[in-house]
Coordinates of C-alpha atoms in Angstrom, one line a residue:
Chain T
M191 CA 186.9 60.4 7.5
T192 CA 188.8 58.4 9.7
A193 CA 189.4 58.9 13.2
R194 CA 192.7 60.5 12.8
M195 CA 191.7 62.8 10.3
E196 CA 189.1 63.5 12.7
N197 CA 191.7 64.2 15.3
I198 CA 194.2 66.2 13.9
I199 CA 191.2 68.8 12.2
G200 CA 189.9 68.5 16.1
I201 CA 193.5 69.7 17.2
L202 CA 193.9 72.2 14.7
L203 CA 190.3 74.2 15.0
A204 CA 191.5 74.4 19.2
V205 CA 194.7 75.9 18.5
A206 CA 193.6 77.8 16.0
V207 CA 190.7 78.9 18.5
T208 CA 193.0 79.3 20.6
A209 CA 195.2 81.7 18.7
A210 CA 193.5 83.9 17.3
T211 CA 191.8 84.2 20.7
L212 CA 194.9 85.6 22.2
A213 CA 196.1 87.5 19.2
F214 CA 192.2 89.0 18.8
G215 CA 189.8 88.4 21.8
G216 CA 189.0 90.3 24.6
K217 CA 188.7 89.4 28.2
A218 CA 184.8 88.4 27.6
L219 CA 185.5 86.1 24.9
L220 CA 188.5 84.4 28.2
D221 CA 186.7 83.5 30.5
V222 CA 183.3 82.4 28.1
L223 CA 185.5 79.8 26.8
M224 CA 187.4 79.1 29.9
R225 CA 184.3 77.9 31.4
L226 CA 183.0 76.2 27.8
A227 CA 186.4 73.9 28.2
I228 CA 185.5 73.7 32.4
F229 CA 181.5 72.7 32.0
G230 CA 182.6 70.9 28.6
L231 CA 185.0 68.6 29.9
L232 CA 182.6 67.3 32.9
A233 CA 179.3 67.2 30.8
L234 CA 181.9 64.6 28.5
S235 CA 183.1 63.1 31.4
L236 CA 179.7 62.0 32.6
N237 CA 178.3 60.4 29.3
I238 CA 181.5 57.9 29.1
L239 CA 179.2 57.0 31.6
V240 CA 175.1 57.8 30.7
G241 CA 175.5 57.1 26.7
Y242 CA 178.2 55.3 25.9
T243 CA 176.8 52.6 29.3
G244 CA 173.9 53.8 29.8
L245 CA 174.2 54.1 33.5
V246 CA 172.6 57.5 34.8
S247 CA 174.6 59.1 36.5
F248 CA 173.0 61.6 38.9
G249 CA 176.4 62.5 40.8
H250 CA 178.5 62.9 38.3
A251 CA 179.3 66.3 40.2
M252 CA 180.7 64.8 43.2
F253 CA 183.8 65.1 41.2
F254 CA 183.8 67.7 40.2
G255 CA 184.0 69.0 44.0
L256 CA 186.2 66.4 45.6
G257 CA 188.9 67.4 42.1
S258 CA 188.6 71.7 42.9
Y259 CA 187.9 71.7 47.2
T260 CA 191.1 68.2 47.7
F261 CA 193.4 70.4 44.7
G262 CA 192.2 74.2 45.9
L263 CA 193.4 73.0 49.9
L264 CA 196.4 70.8 48.5
M265 CA 197.4 74.6 46.8
Q266 CA 196.6 76.9 49.6
S267 CA 198.7 73.9 52.3
G268 CA 201.5 76.0 50.0
A269 CA 203.5 72.1 50.3
V270 CA 203.8 71.1 46.7
S271 CA 203.5 72.6 43.1
I272 CA 200.7 72.8 41.1
P273 CA 201.7 69.6 38.2
V274 CA 202.0 67.3 41.9
A275 CA 198.4 69.0 43.2
A276 CA 196.9 67.9 40.6
L277 CA 198.9 64.1 40.0
L278 CA 196.8 64.1 44.1
T279 CA 194.1 65.4 43.5
L280 CA 193.2 62.8 40.6
V281 CA 195.0 60.0 43.6
A282 CA 192.1 60.9 45.6
A283 CA 189.0 60.8 42.6
L284 CA 190.0 57.6 41.5
V285 CA 190.4 56.2 45.1
W286 CA 186.7 57.8 46.0
G287 CA 185.9 56.5 42.1
G288 CA 186.5 52.8 42.9
V289 CA 184.9 52.7 46.2
V290 CA 181.5 54.5 46.4
G291 CA 181.4 53.1 42.3
M292 CA 182.1 49.4 43.9
F293 CA 179.0 50.6 45.5
C294 CA 177.3 51.8 42.8
I295 CA 178.0 49.2 40.0
R296 CA 175.6 46.7 42.4
L297 CA 172.2 48.3 41.3
D298 CA 171.2 49.1 38.0
D299 CA 168.5 52.0 36.5
I300 CA 166.9 54.9 38.7
Y301 CA 168.9 52.9 41.3
F302 CA 172.1 53.9 40.4
S303 CA 171.4 57.2 40.0
F304 CA 170.0 57.0 43.4
L305 CA 173.0 55.9 44.5
T306 CA 175.0 58.5 42.8
L307 CA 172.6 60.7 44.2
A308 CA 173.3 60.3 47.7
F309 CA 176.5 59.4 48.0
Q310 CA 177.4 63.4 46.4
M311 CA 175.1 64.3 48.7
L312 CA 176.9 62.6 51.4
L313 CA 180.7 64.5 50.2
Y314 CA 178.3 68.2 50.3
S315 CA 177.7 67.5 53.8
I316 CA 181.7 66.9 54.4
I317 CA 182.4 70.1 52.4
V318 CA 180.0 72.5 54.4
G319 CA 179.8 70.3 57.5
F320 CA 183.1 70.2 57.5
V321 CA 183.8 74.1 58.3
S322 CA 186.9 74.1 60.3
L323 CA 188.9 71.8 56.9
T324 CA 186.6 73.6 54.0
G325 CA 184.6 76.9 55.2
G326 CA 181.8 75.1 55.1
D327 CA 178.8 77.5 53.2
Q328 CA 181.4 79.8 52.9
G329 CA 183.8 78.0 50.9
L330 CA 187.3 77.7 50.4
M331 CA 188.3 81.4 50.7
G332 CA 191.6 83.3 50.5
G333 CA 192.1 82.1 46.6
I334 CA 194.4 79.6 46.0
P335 CA 197.8 80.4 44.5
R336 CA 199.2 79.6 41.9
P337 CA 202.8 79.6 42.2
P338 CA 204.9 79.1 38.6
F339 CA 206.2 76.0 37.9
L340 CA 207.9 75.1 34.0
G341 CA 208.2 79.2 32.6
L342 CA 204.4 78.7 32.8
D343 CA 203.0 81.8 35.2
L344 CA 199.0 80.9 35.6
T345 CA 198.4 83.7 38.1
D346 CA 198.1 85.6 34.0
P347 CA 194.9 85.0 32.3
R348 CA 196.3 84.6 29.1
Q349 CA 198.8 82.1 30.2
L350 CA 195.5 80.7 32.6
F351 CA 193.7 80.6 29.2
V352 CA 196.8 77.6 27.3
V353 CA 196.8 75.8 29.6
T354 CA 193.4 75.2 29.9
M355 CA 192.3 73.8 26.9
A356 CA 195.6 72.6 25.9
V357 CA 193.6 70.1 29.8
F358 CA 190.4 69.9 27.9
V359 CA 192.2 69.1 24.5
T360 CA 193.9 66.7 25.8
C361 CA 191.4 65.2 27.9
V362 CA 188.6 65.4 25.0
L363 CA 191.4 63.0 22.9
I364 CA 192.6 60.1 25.3
I365 CA 188.0 60.0 26.0
R366 CA 187.8 59.9 22.5
Q367 CA 190.5 56.9 22.5
I368 CA 188.6 55.2 25.6
V369 CA 185.3 55.7 23.5
Q370 CA 186.5 53.9 20.1
S371 CA 189.0 52.0 21.0
P372 CA 187.0 47.5 21.8
F373 CA 186.7 49.2 25.7
G374 CA 184.0 51.7 24.0
F375 CA 182.6 48.9 22.0
A376 CA 182.6 46.9 24.7
L377 CA 180.2 49.4 27.1
R378 CA 178.4 49.9 24.3
M379 CA 177.8 46.2 24.3
I380 CA 177.1 46.5 28.0
R381 CA 174.8 49.5 27.9
D382 CA 172.3 47.6 24.6
N383 CA 172.3 44.8 25.9
A384 CA 174.5 43.6 29.9
E385 CA 173.5 40.0 30.1
R386 CA 174.1 39.4 26.7
A387 CA 177.6 40.7 27.2
R388 CA 177.5 38.5 30.5
F389 CA 176.7 35.3 27.9
L390 CA 180.0 36.5 25.6
G391 CA 182.1 36.7 29.0
L392 CA 182.6 39.6 29.3
P393 CA 183.0 40.8 33.1
V394 CA 181.0 43.7 32.9
Q395 CA 180.9 44.4 36.5
R396 CA 184.7 45.6 36.0
Y397 CA 184.0 47.3 33.2
K398 CA 181.5 48.8 34.4
L399 CA 183.9 50.2 37.6
I400 CA 186.4 51.8 35.2
A401 CA 184.0 53.2 32.6
F402 CA 183.1 54.7 36.7
V403 CA 186.8 55.8 37.1
L404 CA 187.3 57.1 34.2
S405 CA 184.0 59.5 33.9
G406 CA 184.8 60.2 37.6
L407 CA 189.0 61.0 37.3
F408 CA 188.1 63.6 33.7
G409 CA 185.0 65.0 35.9
S410 CA 188.0 65.9 38.7
I411 CA 189.9 67.2 36.4
S412 CA 187.2 69.7 35.1
G413 CA 187.3 70.7 39.2
I414 CA 190.7 71.2 39.5
L415 CA 190.6 73.6 35.9
M416 CA 187.4 75.4 37.8
S417 CA 188.9 75.9 41.5
L418 CA 191.9 77.4 39.0
Y419 CA 190.2 79.6 36.6
V420 CA 187.6 81.0 39.7
S421 CA 190.7 81.0 42.3
G422 CA 188.4 79.0 44.5
A423 CA 185.8 76.3 45.7
Y424 CA 182.8 76.3 46.7
P425 CA 179.7 74.0 48.2
N426 CA 177.9 74.0 45.0
F427 CA 180.2 72.6 43.1
A428 CA 179.4 69.6 45.1
F429 CA 175.2 70.3 45.1
W430 CA 173.1 67.9 43.2
S431 CA 171.8 71.0 41.1
T432 CA 174.8 71.0 39.7
S433 CA 175.4 67.2 38.8
G434 CA 171.5 67.8 37.0
D435 CA 172.7 71.0 35.0
V436 CA 176.0 68.7 33.1
I437 CA 172.5 65.8 32.6
F438 CA 170.5 68.5 31.0
M439 CA 173.5 69.8 29.7
I440 CA 173.9 66.8 27.8
I441 CA 170.7 65.6 26.8
L442 CA 170.9 70.0 24.9
G443 CA 173.5 68.2 23.2
G444 CA 172.4 65.2 22.1
I445 CA 174.0 61.2 23.2
T446 CA 174.5 59.1 20.7
V447 CA 177.6 61.9 18.9
F448 CA 180.9 62.4 20.6
L449 CA 180.6 65.9 20.6
G450 CA 177.1 66.6 21.8
P451 CA 177.4 67.3 25.6
L452 CA 180.6 70.2 24.1
I453 CA 177.4 71.3 22.1
G454 CA 175.3 70.8 25.3
A455 CA 177.2 72.3 27.6
A456 CA 177.9 75.8 25.0
V457 CA 174.2 75.5 24.2
F458 CA 173.3 75.3 28.2
L459 CA 176.0 79.2 29.6
L460 CA 174.0 80.5 26.6
L461 CA 171.2 79.4 27.8
N462 CA 171.9 79.8 31.2
D463 CA 173.4 83.8 30.8
N464 CA 171.0 84.5 29.1
I465 CA 168.3 84.0 31.5
T466 CA 169.9 85.2 34.6
R467 CA 170.8 88.3 33.6
M468 CA 166.5 88.7 32.5
T469 CA 164.7 87.0 34.9
E470 CA 166.4 85.8 38.2
H471 CA 163.2 83.0 38.2
H472 CA 165.9 81.1 36.8
G473 CA 164.7 78.0 38.2
I474 CA 160.8 78.2 35.7
V475 CA 163.0 78.8 33.0
M476 CA 165.3 76.4 32.6
G477 CA 162.6 73.9 34.1
V478 CA 160.4 75.0 30.2
V479 CA 162.8 74.8 28.3
L480 CA 164.1 71.1 29.6
L481 CA 161.2 70.1 29.3
A482 CA 159.9 71.4 25.8
V483 CA 163.6 69.3 25.0
V484 CA 162.8 66.2 26.5
L485 CA 158.8 65.8 25.9
G486 CA 159.3 67.9 22.6
L487 CA 162.1 67.0 21.0
R488 CA 163.0 63.9 22.7
K489 CA 166.9 64.1 21.8
G490 CA 170.0 66.8 21.2
F491 CA 170.5 69.2 18.9
L492 CA 173.8 66.4 17.3
D493 CA 171.6 64.1 17.7
L494 CA 168.4 66.2 15.1
L495 CA 171.5 66.6 13.4
D496 CA 172.6 63.5 13.1
D497 CA 169.6 61.3 12.0
W498 CA 168.9 64.4 10.0
W499 CA 173.1 64.1 7.8
R500 CA 171.4 59.9 7.9
A501 CA 168.5 59.9 6.5
R502 CA 169.3 63.2 3.6
A503 CA 172.4 60.5 2.8
G504 CA 170.4 57.7 2.3
A505 CA 168.3 59.2 -0.3
V506 CA 171.2 60.3 -2.3
R507 CA 171.7 56.6 -2.4
Chain D
M206 CA 182.3 62.9 69.0
N207 CA 180.0 63.6 72.3
A208 CA 180.0 60.6 73.7
E209 CA 178.9 61.4 77.3
A210 CA 176.4 63.1 76.2
L211 CA 175.1 60.0 74.1
L212 CA 175.7 57.7 77.2
G213 CA 173.9 60.9 79.9
C214 CA 170.7 60.6 78.0
F215 CA 170.7 56.7 77.8
A216 CA 170.6 57.3 81.5
A217 CA 167.6 59.0 81.3
P218 CA 164.8 58.4 81.2
A219 CA 162.9 61.4 80.3
C220 CA 166.2 62.1 77.4
I221 CA 165.2 58.1 75.6
V222 CA 160.8 58.8 75.7
T223 CA 161.6 63.3 73.8
Q224 CA 164.7 61.7 71.7
V225 CA 162.8 58.8 70.6
S226 CA 159.4 60.6 69.8
A227 CA 161.1 63.0 67.7
G228 CA 163.4 59.9 66.0
M229 CA 160.3 59.1 65.2
I230 CA 158.0 62.5 63.5
I231 CA 161.0 62.1 61.7
G232 CA 160.5 58.3 60.5
M233 CA 157.1 58.4 59.9
L234 CA 158.1 61.5 57.4
I235 CA 160.1 60.3 55.8
F236 CA 157.3 56.7 55.2
L237 CA 155.1 58.7 54.3
V238 CA 156.9 59.8 51.3
A239 CA 158.8 56.4 50.6
S240 CA 155.5 54.7 50.4
G241 CA 154.3 57.6 48.7
V242 CA 157.6 56.4 45.6
T243 CA 157.4 52.9 46.8
L244 CA 153.8 53.3 46.1
I245 CA 153.8 54.3 42.0
F246 CA 157.1 52.7 41.5
G247 CA 155.8 49.4 42.2
V248 CA 153.0 50.0 39.4
L249 CA 154.6 52.2 37.0
K250 CA 157.2 51.6 37.3
V251 CA 159.0 54.6 37.1
V252 CA 160.6 56.2 40.6
N253 CA 159.0 60.1 40.6
F254 CA 161.8 62.0 42.1
A255 CA 159.7 65.0 42.2
H256 CA 158.6 63.9 44.7
G257 CA 160.1 65.8 47.6
S258 CA 158.8 69.3 45.9
F259 CA 155.4 67.4 45.9
Y260 CA 156.4 66.7 50.2
M261 CA 157.0 70.6 49.5
L262 CA 153.8 71.4 47.7
G263 CA 152.2 69.7 50.4
A264 CA 153.2 72.3 53.4
Y265 CA 152.7 75.0 51.8
L266 CA 149.0 74.3 50.6
A267 CA 148.6 73.6 54.3
L268 CA 151.0 76.7 56.0
T269 CA 148.1 78.3 53.8
V270 CA 145.3 77.3 54.1
Y271 CA 145.8 77.3 57.5
G272 CA 147.1 81.3 57.7
A273 CA 143.4 81.4 55.7
S274 CA 141.2 79.4 58.5
G275 CA 142.5 78.9 61.0
S276 CA 141.9 74.6 61.1
Y277 CA 144.1 71.7 60.6
T278 CA 141.4 69.5 59.2
L279 CA 140.4 71.6 56.5
A280 CA 145.3 72.5 55.6
V281 CA 145.4 68.4 55.8
L282 CA 142.9 67.5 53.5
A283 CA 143.4 71.2 50.8
A284 CA 147.5 69.7 51.5
V285 CA 146.3 66.3 50.9
V286 CA 143.4 66.5 47.5
G287 CA 145.4 69.9 46.6
V288 CA 149.2 67.8 46.0
G289 CA 146.7 64.9 44.4
L290 CA 145.3 67.1 41.6
F291 CA 148.4 68.1 40.6
G292 CA 150.1 65.0 40.7
T293 CA 147.4 62.8 39.2
I294 CA 148.8 66.2 36.2
F295 CA 152.2 65.7 36.8
E296 CA 150.6 62.4 35.2
R297 CA 148.3 62.4 32.8
F298 CA 150.0 64.8 31.5
F299 CA 154.4 65.0 31.2
M300 CA 154.7 61.4 33.2
S301 CA 152.9 59.1 30.7
R302 CA 154.6 60.6 28.1
V303 CA 158.3 59.4 28.6
Y304 CA 156.7 55.8 30.5
N305 CA 158.4 54.2 27.4
A306 CA 161.7 56.0 27.1
D307 CA 165.2 55.7 28.8
V308 CA 165.7 56.5 32.6
L309 CA 167.3 59.5 31.1
M310 CA 164.2 61.6 30.4
Q311 CA 162.2 60.2 32.7
L312 CA 164.8 62.0 35.5
L313 CA 165.0 65.0 33.2
V314 CA 161.5 65.7 33.6
C315 CA 161.2 65.5 37.4
Y316 CA 163.6 67.3 36.9
A317 CA 162.5 69.7 35.3
F318 CA 160.2 70.6 37.4
I319 CA 162.2 70.7 40.6
L320 CA 163.3 73.1 39.2
I321 CA 159.8 74.8 38.1
L322 CA 158.2 74.0 41.6
D323 CA 161.1 75.2 43.9
D324 CA 160.8 78.2 42.1
V325 CA 157.2 78.9 42.3
V326 CA 157.3 78.4 45.9
K327 CA 159.8 81.2 45.4
I328 CA 158.1 83.8 44.5
V329 CA 154.2 82.7 45.8
W330 CA 155.5 82.2 49.8
G331 CA 159.3 83.9 49.2
G332 CA 162.0 82.7 50.3
D333 CA 162.0 82.4 53.6
F334 CA 161.7 80.2 56.1
L335 CA 158.6 79.8 57.7
K336 CA 157.2 78.8 60.2
M337 CA 153.0 76.9 61.4
G338 CA 153.3 77.3 64.9
M339 CA 151.2 74.0 66.6
P340 CA 147.6 74.0 65.5
R341 CA 145.4 75.4 68.4
E342 CA 143.5 72.1 67.8
F343 CA 147.1 70.5 69.9
A344 CA 147.7 73.1 72.2
L345 CA 146.7 70.8 74.4
P346 CA 149.6 69.6 77.7
P347 CA 152.3 66.9 76.6
I348 CA 151.8 63.0 77.6
K349 CA 152.8 62.5 80.3
V350 CA 155.0 59.0 79.4
W351 CA 157.1 57.0 81.7
D352 CA 159.8 59.8 82.4
G353 CA 159.2 62.7 79.9
Y354 CA 156.7 64.4 77.9
V355 CA 155.5 63.8 73.9
P356 CA 153.0 66.4 72.5
P357 CA 150.6 65.1 71.4
F358 CA 150.8 66.4 67.8
Y359 CA 154.3 63.7 68.3
A360 CA 151.0 60.8 69.1
F361 CA 149.2 61.9 66.9
L362 CA 151.4 62.3 63.4
T363 CA 152.8 59.0 64.6
V364 CA 149.7 56.8 65.1
F365 CA 147.7 59.4 61.8
A366 CA 150.2 57.6 59.8
V367 CA 150.7 54.2 60.5
A368 CA 147.0 53.9 60.4
I369 CA 147.2 55.8 56.8
A370 CA 150.0 52.9 55.4
V371 CA 147.8 50.1 57.4
L372 CA 145.1 51.7 54.9
V373 CA 146.3 51.6 52.4
G374 CA 147.9 48.0 52.4
A375 CA 144.3 46.9 52.9
L376 CA 143.2 48.7 49.6
L377 CA 145.6 47.1 47.6
R378 CA 144.9 43.6 49.5
F379 CA 141.2 44.0 50.0
T380 CA 139.5 45.4 47.4
Q381 CA 138.5 45.4 44.0
F382 CA 140.8 47.9 43.1
G383 CA 143.7 47.0 45.1
K384 CA 143.9 44.0 42.7
I385 CA 143.5 46.2 38.9
V386 CA 145.7 47.3 40.0
R387 CA 148.0 44.6 41.7
A388 CA 147.8 43.0 38.7
A389 CA 148.4 46.2 36.4
A390 CA 151.8 45.8 37.9
V391 CA 152.1 42.7 37.2
N392 CA 150.8 42.7 33.1
R393 CA 149.7 45.8 31.9
Q394 CA 148.4 45.0 28.0
M395 CA 146.5 42.1 29.9
V396 CA 144.9 44.1 32.0
S397 CA 143.5 46.4 29.2
V398 CA 142.6 44.0 26.8
L399 CA 140.6 42.1 29.8
G400 CA 138.8 45.9 29.4
I401 CA 139.8 48.0 32.4
N402 CA 141.3 51.4 31.9
T403 CA 144.3 51.4 32.7
S404 CA 145.8 54.8 32.3
L405 CA 143.0 55.6 34.5
V406 CA 145.3 53.2 37.2
Y407 CA 147.4 54.4 36.6
A408 CA 147.2 57.3 36.5
L409 CA 144.6 57.3 39.8
I410 CA 147.8 55.5 41.9
F411 CA 150.1 58.6 40.8
G412 CA 147.2 61.1 42.4
L413 CA 147.7 58.3 45.6
G414 CA 151.1 58.2 45.6
S415 CA 151.2 62.1 45.4
M416 CA 148.6 62.2 47.5
L417 CA 150.8 59.9 51.0
A418 CA 153.0 63.4 49.7
G419 CA 150.7 66.2 50.1
L420 CA 149.9 64.2 53.9
A421 CA 153.7 64.3 54.9
G422 CA 153.8 68.3 54.0
A423 CA 151.2 68.8 56.0
L424 CA 151.6 66.8 58.2
A425 CA 155.7 68.3 58.1
A426 CA 153.8 71.4 59.0
P427 CA 153.6 72.4 62.1
V428 CA 156.7 70.4 63.1
R429 CA 159.2 71.7 60.8
A430 CA 159.6 75.0 59.1
A431 CA 159.2 75.4 55.5
V432 CA 162.0 76.6 53.1
P433 CA 161.8 75.7 48.5
G434 CA 164.7 73.2 48.5
M435 CA 163.4 71.0 51.3
G436 CA 162.2 68.7 49.4
F437 CA 165.0 67.2 48.1
E438 CA 166.2 66.8 51.6
I439 CA 163.2 64.6 52.4
L440 CA 164.1 63.3 49.2
I441 CA 167.3 61.6 49.8
E442 CA 166.2 60.0 52.3
C443 CA 163.9 58.2 51.2
F444 CA 166.0 57.1 49.0
I445 CA 168.3 55.2 51.6
V446 CA 164.8 54.2 52.9
T447 CA 164.2 52.2 50.1
I448 CA 167.7 50.6 49.8
I449 CA 167.4 49.7 53.3
G450 CA 164.5 48.5 53.4
G451 CA 164.0 46.8 50.3
M452 CA 162.8 48.2 47.1
G453 CA 158.8 47.2 46.8
S454 CA 158.9 47.1 49.9
M455 CA 156.1 48.9 52.1
A456 CA 157.3 47.1 55.3
G457 CA 161.7 47.3 55.2
A458 CA 160.6 51.7 54.3
F459 CA 159.0 51.5 57.6
I460 CA 161.7 49.8 59.2
A461 CA 164.5 51.3 57.5
A462 CA 162.4 54.2 58.4
I463 CA 161.9 54.0 61.6
G464 CA 165.8 53.0 61.7
I465 CA 167.0 56.2 60.4
G466 CA 165.1 58.7 61.9
L467 CA 165.6 57.2 65.7
I468 CA 169.6 57.6 64.2
R469 CA 168.7 61.6 62.9
S470 CA 167.6 61.7 66.7
F471 CA 169.7 60.5 68.9
G472 CA 172.3 61.1 65.6
S473 CA 171.7 65.1 66.5
I474 CA 172.6 64.8 71.0
G475 CA 176.1 62.2 69.5
F476 CA 177.4 62.4 66.9
P477 CA 175.8 65.9 65.2
L478 CA 178.1 65.9 62.6
A479 CA 179.0 62.1 61.5
S480 CA 175.2 60.8 61.4
E481 CA 174.6 61.4 58.1
G482 CA 177.4 59.6 56.9
V483 CA 175.8 57.0 60.1
M484 CA 172.5 56.6 57.9
F485 CA 175.2 55.7 54.2
A486 CA 176.8 53.1 56.2
I487 CA 174.2 51.7 57.0
M488 CA 173.4 51.6 53.4
A489 CA 176.6 50.8 52.4
I490 CA 176.9 47.7 54.9
M491 CA 173.3 46.8 53.9
L492 CA 174.5 46.9 49.5
L493 CA 177.3 44.5 50.7
V494 CA 175.7 42.1 53.1
R495 CA 172.5 41.8 51.0
P496 CA 172.0 43.8 48.1
A497 CA 168.2 43.4 47.5
G498 CA 167.7 45.1 51.2
L499 CA 166.5 44.7 54.4
F500 CA 162.5 42.5 53.3
G501 CA 163.1 42.7 49.2
R502 CA 163.1 40.3 47.2
K503 CA 166.0 38.3 45.5
A504 CA 167.1 41.3 42.9
S505 CA 167.4 40.2 39.0

């Protein structure tokens, strides 16, 4: 199957799911799919770094928080329309990602994880400390105004759902395009052997920075969608536990298959919702599940499926 | 920013003494946790992201034992031994399984334990702030230094932390065990070929690093309120200290930790909202000017 065929099938599937949900689904299904789209995009955007470049960022939530707060504040100011606010948010994410990235990519391995985590906590403490602007612990209250644009009224949950799905699918296609491009293969080479990549004349640091910024941009889009969905922004969007959750999603789904993180996000949300409903000690249960996956399976679900598929194909041949 | 208050403090010796002593204990606590992380990383080449949670566990253990026995000495011992044992078990049954896996896996094992430990603490001790108060042993009049007063416990904490650091340093430098450890850090396989049980060495080092975290927790209990999640806060400071001080350098961690402690304590007067920002700024400048840190060897 060619990449183009896969893309077309993916789009058709997304359109079918969206249409079917609009036709038959209730409010609950709408909510589930919107959250899946938001966190799926967040996990896929992080996987540009983790899976393809081999940089384990433990601070990805900073882009999620940055996106939702910047967008929310811009909309609350009432000065700009939704598309303009989204564009400005992307610019903000670009600048933040560029500056933070310049520091982070100087370090390798675990120190890269430290530093991303540290910068994320910096953003978190700014959000919590700057009460007059962000509302501190309470979060961005009072709702986010959603004035109509281009004939779309996002206060209508069904229209918001369609727009969320459309943005999600577009972003996924772009990310796929990126990782399948020569640039994407250069990232894989950096992941596998940065030194050799350097010998071959690849500007490794610049590529890492670009990957960092791209990952951040898509992360902030996920943040924008989140602030539209909950009509607010909360400090825990930028907290370390959110970063941890996203990494958890990636590992649940698998890092070697493109859509792995999306499946991981689905499994994670399913687990999370059920555990929260059953017990208040949600940390223990999630921690044990995580240990079981990491120490037991040692791979994500799609990784396992992929292995099994390849083994079977090998046996037939 | 309140420059006036800060200048006012610098003009009054009493204020300087108070702030310096407060900064020193913050710095010493960070240093103890950071030295545990550094020790483990130096030998095992893994970073224990759950080290902050070990610190939290130490604080809670000390709190309980002190409450039950009324002896702070016993409380400190219990925290050190308890967390040391926990760390050894954690290494043997969990961490050792992901030594050869990539960083992501190690990070996730630690993350799982951070989640679990935070919740366990909530179940056992509740989610509210718990205070130990000053231990009876230290209910003494404050020591007069220059024009100000220093609580005896502050002085004890600082001296004790330094003594422990020197002791650990001496253990690694001058004893047979230290030689084995240092050799294992360079080439584990070679050491094990010589008939030394390197798995045991790894477990011991992990236990020793955990004991430092437990000690820090026990020492923090009288001066800081214990709360689930306290481990994460110190973990971040600990990372900043390791980056500023140079990776794997105890001396660097020591100086950087004191620096961070002083920034925190003077910052609470002069720039309460920005003290975190100042820490990050220093770290950022260090990364730009000297990526290997104060005392770090040149990064490869």
